mmCIF file of N, CA and C in Angstrom:
data_model
loop_
_atom_site.group_PDB
_atom_site.id
_atom_site.type_symbol
_atom_site.label_atom_id
_atom_site.label_comp_id
_atom_site.label_asym_id
_atom_site.label_seq_id
_atom_site.Cartn_x
_atom_site.Cartn_y
_atom_site.Cartn_z
ATOM 1 N N UNK A 1 -19.395 5.437 5.871
ATOM 2 C CA UNK A 1 -18.911 4.501 6.399
ATOM 3 C C UNK A 1 -19.139 5.005 7.851
ATOM 4 N N UNK A 2 -19.234 4.077 8.894
ATOM 5 C CA UNK A 2 -19.076 4.584 10.271
ATOM 6 C C UNK A 2 -19.310 3.561 11.432
ATOM 7 N N UNK A 3 -18.376 3.605 12.183
ATOM 8 C CA UNK A 3 -18.050 2.788 13.429
ATOM 9 C C UNK A 3 -18.848 2.927 14.755
ATOM 10 N N UNK A 4 -19.566 2.045 15.244
ATOM 11 C CA UNK A 4 -20.439 2.830 16.214
ATOM 12 C C UNK A 4 -20.350 1.791 17.395
ATOM 13 N N UNK A 5 -20.160 2.134 18.390
ATOM 14 C CA UNK A 5 -20.357 1.311 19.878
ATOM 15 C C UNK A 5 -21.484 1.361 20.076
ATOM 16 N N UNK A 6 -22.046 0.439 19.880
ATOM 17 C CA UNK A 6 -23.634 0.348 20.391
ATOM 18 C C UNK A 6 -23.946 0.205 21.985
ATOM 19 N N UNK A 7 -24.941 0.611 22.315
ATOM 20 C CA UNK A 7 -25.735 0.387 23.626
ATOM 21 C C UNK A 7 -25.263 -1.042 24.278
ATOM 22 N N UNK A 8 -25.432 -1.718 23.467
ATOM 23 C CA UNK A 8 -25.589 -3.478 23.732
ATOM 24 C C UNK A 8 -24.235 -3.882 23.875
ATOM 25 N N UNK A 9 -23.091 -3.112 24.021
ATOM 26 C CA UNK A 9 -21.513 -3.321 23.608
ATOM 27 C C UNK A 9 -21.041 -4.211 22.204
ATOM 28 N N UNK A 10 -22.077 -3.843 21.548
ATOM 29 C CA UNK A 10 -21.159 -4.441 19.780
ATOM 30 C C UNK A 10 -20.491 -3.627 19.320
ATOM 31 N N UNK A 11 -19.409 -3.731 18.916
ATOM 32 C CA UNK A 11 -18.586 -2.632 18.092
ATOM 33 C C UNK A 11 -19.260 -2.789 16.794
ATOM 34 N N UNK A 12 -19.966 -1.888 15.907
ATOM 35 C CA UNK A 12 -19.884 -2.457 14.513
ATOM 36 C C UNK A 12 -19.747 -1.317 13.683
ATOM 37 N N UNK A 13 -19.440 -1.886 12.356
ATOM 38 C CA UNK A 13 -18.633 -0.938 10.941
ATOM 39 C C UNK A 13 -20.188 -1.286 9.832
ATOM 40 N N UNK A 14 -20.494 0.119 9.966
ATOM 41 C CA UNK A 14 -21.848 -0.100 9.218
ATOM 42 C C UNK A 14 -21.138 0.892 7.599
ATOM 43 N N UNK A 15 -21.962 0.272 6.642
ATOM 44 C CA UNK A 15 -22.129 1.088 5.148
ATOM 45 C C UNK A 15 -23.274 1.344 5.211
ATOM 46 N N UNK A 16 -23.504 2.544 5.395
ATOM 47 C CA UNK A 16 -24.901 2.864 5.049
ATOM 48 C C UNK A 16 -25.780 2.281 6.806
ATOM 49 N N UNK A 17 -26.840 1.600 6.301
ATOM 50 C CA UNK A 17 -27.823 0.886 7.495
ATOM 51 C C UNK A 17 -27.101 -0.879 7.627
ATOM 52 N N UNK A 18 -26.090 -0.844 6.607
ATOM 53 C CA UNK A 18 -26.019 -2.427 6.778
ATOM 54 C C UNK A 18 -24.741 -2.600 7.774
ATOM 55 N N UNK A 19 -24.702 -3.433 8.415
ATOM 56 C CA UNK A 19 -23.591 -4.161 9.371
ATOM 57 C C UNK A 19 -22.196 -4.873 8.284
ATOM 58 N N UNK A 20 -21.424 -4.395 8.165
ATOM 59 C CA UNK A 20 -20.603 -5.441 7.490
ATOM 60 C C UNK A 20 -19.556 -6.122 8.422
ATOM 61 N N UNK A 21 -19.333 -5.214 9.634
ATOM 62 C CA UNK A 21 -18.360 -6.209 10.412
ATOM 63 C C UNK A 21 -19.141 -6.100 12.158
ATOM 64 N N UNK A 22 -18.565 -6.908 13.094
ATOM 65 C CA UNK A 22 -18.892 -6.430 14.302
ATOM 66 C C UNK A 22 -17.971 -7.601 14.920
ATOM 67 N N UNK A 23 -17.798 -6.949 16.740
ATOM 68 C CA UNK A 23 -17.227 -7.023 17.669
ATOM 69 C C UNK A 23 -17.685 -8.739 18.281
ATOM 70 N N UNK A 24 -19.100 -8.742 17.610
ATOM 71 C CA UNK A 24 -20.235 -9.692 18.314
ATOM 72 C C UNK A 24 -19.841 -9.824 19.558
ATOM 73 N N UNK A 25 -19.997 -8.796 20.308
ATOM 74 C CA UNK A 25 -19.713 -8.391 21.846
ATOM 75 C C UNK A 25 -21.375 -8.293 22.570
ATOM 76 N N UNK A 26 -22.108 -8.267 21.627
ATOM 77 C CA UNK A 26 -23.654 -7.476 22.046
ATOM 78 C C UNK A 26 -23.990 -8.491 23.067
ATOM 79 N N UNK A 27 -24.495 -7.460 24.161
ATOM 80 C CA UNK A 27 -25.177 -7.921 25.521
ATOM 81 C C UNK A 27 -23.985 -8.838 26.330
ATOM 82 N N UNK A 28 -22.705 -8.873 26.169
ATOM 83 C CA UNK A 28 -21.772 -9.258 27.108
ATOM 84 C C UNK A 28 -21.400 -8.061 28.436
ATOM 85 N N UNK A 29 -21.795 -6.945 28.022
ATOM 86 C CA UNK A 29 -21.640 -5.806 29.302
ATOM 87 C C UNK A 29 -22.201 -4.427 28.891
ATOM 88 N N UNK A 30 -22.005 -3.753 29.697
ATOM 89 C CA UNK A 30 -22.829 -1.954 29.623
ATOM 90 C C UNK A 30 -21.731 -1.140 29.949
ATOM 91 N N UNK A 31 -22.035 0.084 29.274
ATOM 92 C CA UNK A 31 -21.315 0.967 29.254
ATOM 93 C C UNK A 31 -19.566 0.843 28.800
ATOM 94 N N UNK A 32 -19.948 0.732 27.112
ATOM 95 C CA UNK A 32 -18.801 -0.025 26.984
ATOM 96 C C UNK A 32 -18.048 0.907 25.984
ATOM 97 N N UNK A 33 -16.550 0.723 25.760
ATOM 98 C CA UNK A 33 -15.828 1.946 25.018
ATOM 99 C C UNK A 33 -14.739 1.212 24.362
ATOM 100 N N UNK A 34 -14.300 1.852 23.023
ATOM 101 C CA UNK A 34 -13.150 1.410 22.410
ATOM 102 C C UNK A 34 -11.968 2.177 22.973
ATOM 103 N N UNK A 35 -10.974 1.415 22.995
ATOM 104 C CA UNK A 35 -9.755 1.973 23.334
ATOM 105 C C UNK A 35 -8.452 1.525 22.459
ATOM 106 N N UNK A 36 -7.794 2.120 22.022
ATOM 107 C CA UNK A 36 -6.418 1.734 21.160
ATOM 108 C C UNK A 36 -5.074 1.926 22.022
ATOM 109 N N UNK A 37 -5.130 1.151 22.495
ATOM 110 C CA UNK A 37 -3.743 0.715 23.406
ATOM 111 C C UNK A 37 -2.463 1.410 22.776
ATOM 112 N N UNK A 38 -1.378 1.399 23.560
ATOM 113 C CA UNK A 38 0.063 2.058 23.176
ATOM 114 C C UNK A 38 0.856 0.712 22.645
ATOM 115 N N UNK A 39 0.083 -0.067 22.646
ATOM 116 C CA UNK A 39 1.102 -1.429 22.462
ATOM 117 C C UNK A 39 0.216 -1.618 20.838
ATOM 118 N N UNK A 40 -0.964 -1.163 20.527
ATOM 119 C CA UNK A 40 -1.450 -1.602 19.031
ATOM 120 C C UNK A 40 -2.508 -2.989 19.667
ATOM 121 N N UNK A 41 -2.776 -2.956 20.601
ATOM 122 C CA UNK A 41 -4.155 -3.643 20.787
ATOM 123 C C UNK A 41 -5.429 -2.537 20.955
ATOM 124 N N UNK A 42 -6.210 -3.012 20.208
ATOM 125 C CA UNK A 42 -7.462 -2.339 20.013
ATOM 126 C C UNK A 42 -8.598 -3.033 21.103
ATOM 127 N N UNK A 43 -9.104 -2.738 21.717
ATOM 128 C CA UNK A 43 -9.847 -3.381 22.753
ATOM 129 C C UNK A 43 -11.353 -2.415 23.351
ATOM 130 N N UNK A 44 -12.346 -3.315 23.348
ATOM 131 C CA UNK A 44 -13.636 -2.954 23.815
ATOM 132 C C UNK A 44 -13.717 -3.269 25.541
ATOM 133 N N UNK A 45 -13.781 -2.132 26.179
ATOM 134 C CA UNK A 45 -14.104 -2.354 27.705
ATOM 135 C C UNK A 45 -15.336 -2.143 27.730
ATOM 136 N N UNK A 46 -15.545 -2.731 29.139
ATOM 137 C CA UNK A 46 -17.352 -2.775 29.703
ATOM 138 C C UNK A 46 -16.967 -1.348 30.980
ATOM 139 N N UNK A 47 -18.211 -1.171 31.234
ATOM 140 C CA UNK A 47 -18.120 -0.178 32.042
ATOM 141 C C UNK A 47 -17.051 -0.328 33.267
ATOM 142 N N UNK A 48 -16.712 -1.965 33.678
ATOM 143 C CA UNK A 48 -16.097 -1.983 34.722
ATOM 144 C C UNK A 48 -14.522 -2.281 34.426
ATOM 145 N N UNK A 49 -14.170 -1.991 33.489
ATOM 146 C CA UNK A 49 -12.936 -2.126 32.850
ATOM 147 C C UNK A 49 -12.591 -3.451 32.355
ATOM 148 N N UNK A 50 -13.349 -4.524 32.424
ATOM 149 C CA UNK A 50 -12.954 -5.607 31.868
ATOM 150 C C UNK A 50 -13.322 -5.989 30.384
ATOM 151 N N UNK A 51 -12.279 -6.191 29.370
ATOM 152 C CA UNK A 51 -12.021 -6.555 28.113
ATOM 153 C C UNK A 51 -13.361 -7.327 27.443
ATOM 154 N N UNK A 52 -13.961 -7.065 27.105
ATOM 155 C CA UNK A 52 -15.259 -7.680 26.116
ATOM 156 C C UNK A 52 -14.239 -8.366 24.586
ATOM 157 N N UNK A 53 -13.197 -7.416 24.151
ATOM 158 C CA UNK A 53 -13.119 -7.924 22.925
ATOM 159 C C UNK A 53 -11.625 -7.292 22.433
ATOM 160 N N UNK A 54 -10.785 -8.093 22.089
ATOM 161 C CA UNK A 54 -9.729 -7.243 21.351
ATOM 162 C C UNK A 54 -9.148 -7.942 20.223
ATOM 163 N N UNK A 55 -8.129 -6.967 19.611
ATOM 164 C CA UNK A 55 -7.857 -7.614 18.192
ATOM 165 C C UNK A 55 -6.513 -8.355 18.405
ATOM 166 N N UNK A 56 -6.142 -8.917 19.401
ATOM 167 C CA UNK A 56 -5.132 -9.852 20.100
ATOM 168 C C UNK A 56 -3.712 -9.385 19.315
ATOM 169 N N UNK A 57 -3.298 -8.181 19.386
ATOM 170 C CA UNK A 57 -2.568 -7.820 18.960
ATOM 171 C C UNK A 57 -1.532 -7.159 20.226
ATOM 172 N N UNK A 58 -0.103 -7.330 20.096
ATOM 173 C CA UNK A 58 0.642 -7.058 21.190
ATOM 174 C C UNK A 58 2.179 -6.589 20.523
ATOM 175 N N UNK A 59 2.124 -5.520 19.936
ATOM 176 C CA UNK A 59 3.123 -5.466 18.548
ATOM 177 C C UNK A 59 4.040 -4.188 19.540
ATOM 178 N N UNK A 60 4.332 -4.042 20.725
ATOM 179 C CA UNK A 60 5.224 -3.000 21.606
ATOM 180 C C UNK A 60 4.802 -1.882 21.029
ATOM 181 N N UNK A 61 5.240 -0.908 21.917
ATOM 182 C CA UNK A 61 5.071 0.296 21.738
ATOM 183 C C UNK A 61 5.383 1.116 20.236
ATOM 184 N N UNK A 62 4.724 1.883 19.798
ATOM 185 C CA UNK A 62 5.011 2.661 18.911
ATOM 186 C C UNK A 62 3.621 3.633 18.330
ATOM 187 N N UNK A 63 3.597 4.453 17.042
ATOM 188 C CA UNK A 63 2.477 5.272 16.771
ATOM 189 C C UNK A 63 1.540 4.351 16.067
ATOM 190 N N UNK A 64 0.859 4.162 16.572
ATOM 191 C CA UNK A 64 -0.456 3.409 16.312
ATOM 192 C C UNK A 64 -1.611 4.297 15.312
ATOM 193 N N UNK A 65 -2.287 4.087 14.369
ATOM 194 C CA UNK A 65 -3.408 4.828 14.166
ATOM 195 C C UNK A 65 -4.368 3.888 13.685
ATOM 196 N N UNK A 66 -5.418 4.363 13.902
ATOM 197 C CA UNK A 66 -6.821 3.617 13.228
ATOM 198 C C UNK A 66 -7.474 4.456 12.125
ATOM 199 N N UNK A 67 -7.466 3.956 10.673
ATOM 200 C CA UNK A 67 -7.879 4.609 9.654
ATOM 201 C C UNK A 67 -9.291 3.979 9.180
ATOM 202 N N UNK A 68 -10.342 4.674 8.914
ATOM 203 C CA UNK A 68 -11.034 4.443 7.941
ATOM 204 C C UNK A 68 -10.663 4.581 6.511
ATOM 205 N N UNK A 69 -10.598 3.531 5.852
ATOM 206 C CA UNK A 69 -10.362 3.631 4.411
ATOM 207 C C UNK A 69 -11.318 3.919 3.360
ATOM 208 N N UNK A 70 -11.380 4.658 2.437
ATOM 209 C CA UNK A 70 -12.311 4.893 1.541
ATOM 210 C C UNK A 70 -13.078 3.426 0.625
ATOM 211 N N UNK A 71 -11.899 2.286 0.670
ATOM 212 C CA UNK A 71 -12.617 1.100 0.698
ATOM 213 C C UNK A 71 -13.729 0.660 1.909
ATOM 214 N N UNK A 72 -13.999 1.005 2.681
ATOM 215 C CA UNK A 72 -14.927 0.550 3.843
ATOM 216 C C UNK A 72 -14.303 -0.330 4.378
ATOM 217 N N UNK A 73 -12.860 -0.569 4.314
ATOM 218 C CA UNK A 73 -11.663 -1.500 5.368
ATOM 219 C C UNK A 73 -11.406 -0.411 6.481
ATOM 220 N N UNK A 74 -11.554 -1.042 7.731
ATOM 221 C CA UNK A 74 -11.104 -0.138 8.883
ATOM 222 C C UNK A 74 -9.449 -1.188 9.203
ATOM 223 N N UNK A 75 -8.853 -0.290 9.437
ATOM 224 C CA UNK A 75 -7.543 -0.854 9.245
ATOM 225 C C UNK A 75 -6.472 0.107 10.344
ATOM 226 N N UNK A 76 -5.708 -0.713 11.096
ATOM 227 C CA UNK A 76 -4.837 -0.552 11.953
ATOM 228 C C UNK A 76 -3.414 -0.177 11.660
ATOM 229 N N UNK A 77 -2.861 0.560 12.168
ATOM 230 C CA UNK A 77 -1.284 0.829 11.215
ATOM 231 C C UNK A 77 -0.423 1.293 12.467
ATOM 232 N N UNK A 78 0.645 0.447 12.210
ATOM 233 C CA UNK A 78 1.864 1.348 13.139
ATOM 234 C C UNK A 78 2.959 1.841 11.585
ATOM 235 N N UNK A 79 2.828 2.905 11.993
ATOM 236 C CA UNK A 79 3.613 3.871 11.014
ATOM 237 C C UNK A 79 2.931 3.342 9.509
ATOM 238 N N UNK A 80 3.950 2.521 8.787
ATOM 239 C CA UNK A 80 3.014 2.292 7.508
ATOM 240 C C UNK A 80 2.623 0.782 7.237
ATOM 241 N N UNK A 81 2.643 0.194 8.248
ATOM 242 C CA UNK A 81 2.519 -1.229 8.128
ATOM 243 C C UNK A 81 1.381 -1.615 8.781
ATOM 244 N N UNK A 82 0.814 -2.560 8.094
ATOM 245 C CA UNK A 82 -0.822 -3.036 8.424
ATOM 246 C C UNK A 82 -0.601 -4.019 9.831
ATOM 247 N N UNK A 83 -1.380 -3.790 10.713
ATOM 248 C CA UNK A 83 -1.257 -4.559 12.127
ATOM 249 C C UNK A 83 -2.346 -5.280 12.014
ATOM 250 N N UNK A 84 -3.433 -4.754 11.896
ATOM 251 C CA UNK A 84 -4.607 -5.481 11.828
ATOM 252 C C UNK A 84 -5.959 -4.671 11.107
ATOM 253 N N UNK A 85 -6.940 -5.785 10.658
ATOM 254 C CA UNK A 85 -8.464 -4.692 9.672
ATOM 255 C C UNK A 85 -9.328 -5.672 9.556
ATOM 256 N N UNK A 86 -10.217 -4.987 9.462
ATOM 257 C CA UNK A 86 -11.258 -5.770 9.546
ATOM 258 C C UNK A 86 -11.727 -6.399 8.349
ATOM 259 N N UNK A 87 -11.026 -5.977 6.945
ATOM 260 C CA UNK A 87 -11.307 -7.077 6.052
ATOM 261 C C UNK A 87 -12.443 -6.698 5.211
ATOM 262 N N UNK A 88 -12.927 -5.609 5.158
ATOM 263 C CA UNK A 88 -14.136 -5.554 4.804
ATOM 264 C C UNK A 88 -13.887 -4.469 3.382
ATOM 265 N N UNK A 89 -12.678 -4.494 2.963
ATOM 266 C CA UNK A 89 -12.779 -3.611 1.495
ATOM 267 C C UNK A 89 -13.359 -4.199 0.446
ATOM 268 N N UNK A 90 -14.071 -5.190 -0.042
ATOM 269 C CA UNK A 90 -15.055 -5.788 -0.961
ATOM 270 C C UNK A 90 -16.232 -4.996 -0.810
ATOM 271 N N UNK A 91 -16.610 -4.283 0.628
ATOM 272 C CA UNK A 91 -18.157 -3.753 0.950
ATOM 273 C C UNK A 91 -18.344 -2.511 -0.027
ATOM 274 N N UNK A 92 -16.948 -1.957 -0.435
ATOM 275 C CA UNK A 92 -17.264 -0.347 -0.606
ATOM 276 C C UNK A 92 -17.553 0.059 -1.705
#
């Protein structure tokens, strides 16, 4: 599995060559990057700093981490609590 920020600004989770999840932000901007903010919001920004996509979470400050699990589910955690996921676990 791998997560790729494509040149067209679409954030895509792949299982081999098959896309299993996407932010659906293709051609919305250019020079995009992914940022995990301190409040738990996972955001795709374009080169001008405009938000193209987010997981719409604002859980306050904490120790957040993003984990690609063995079951192909990309999960955002706050400690041991799930905050957000791609829900792609059945693809793995």
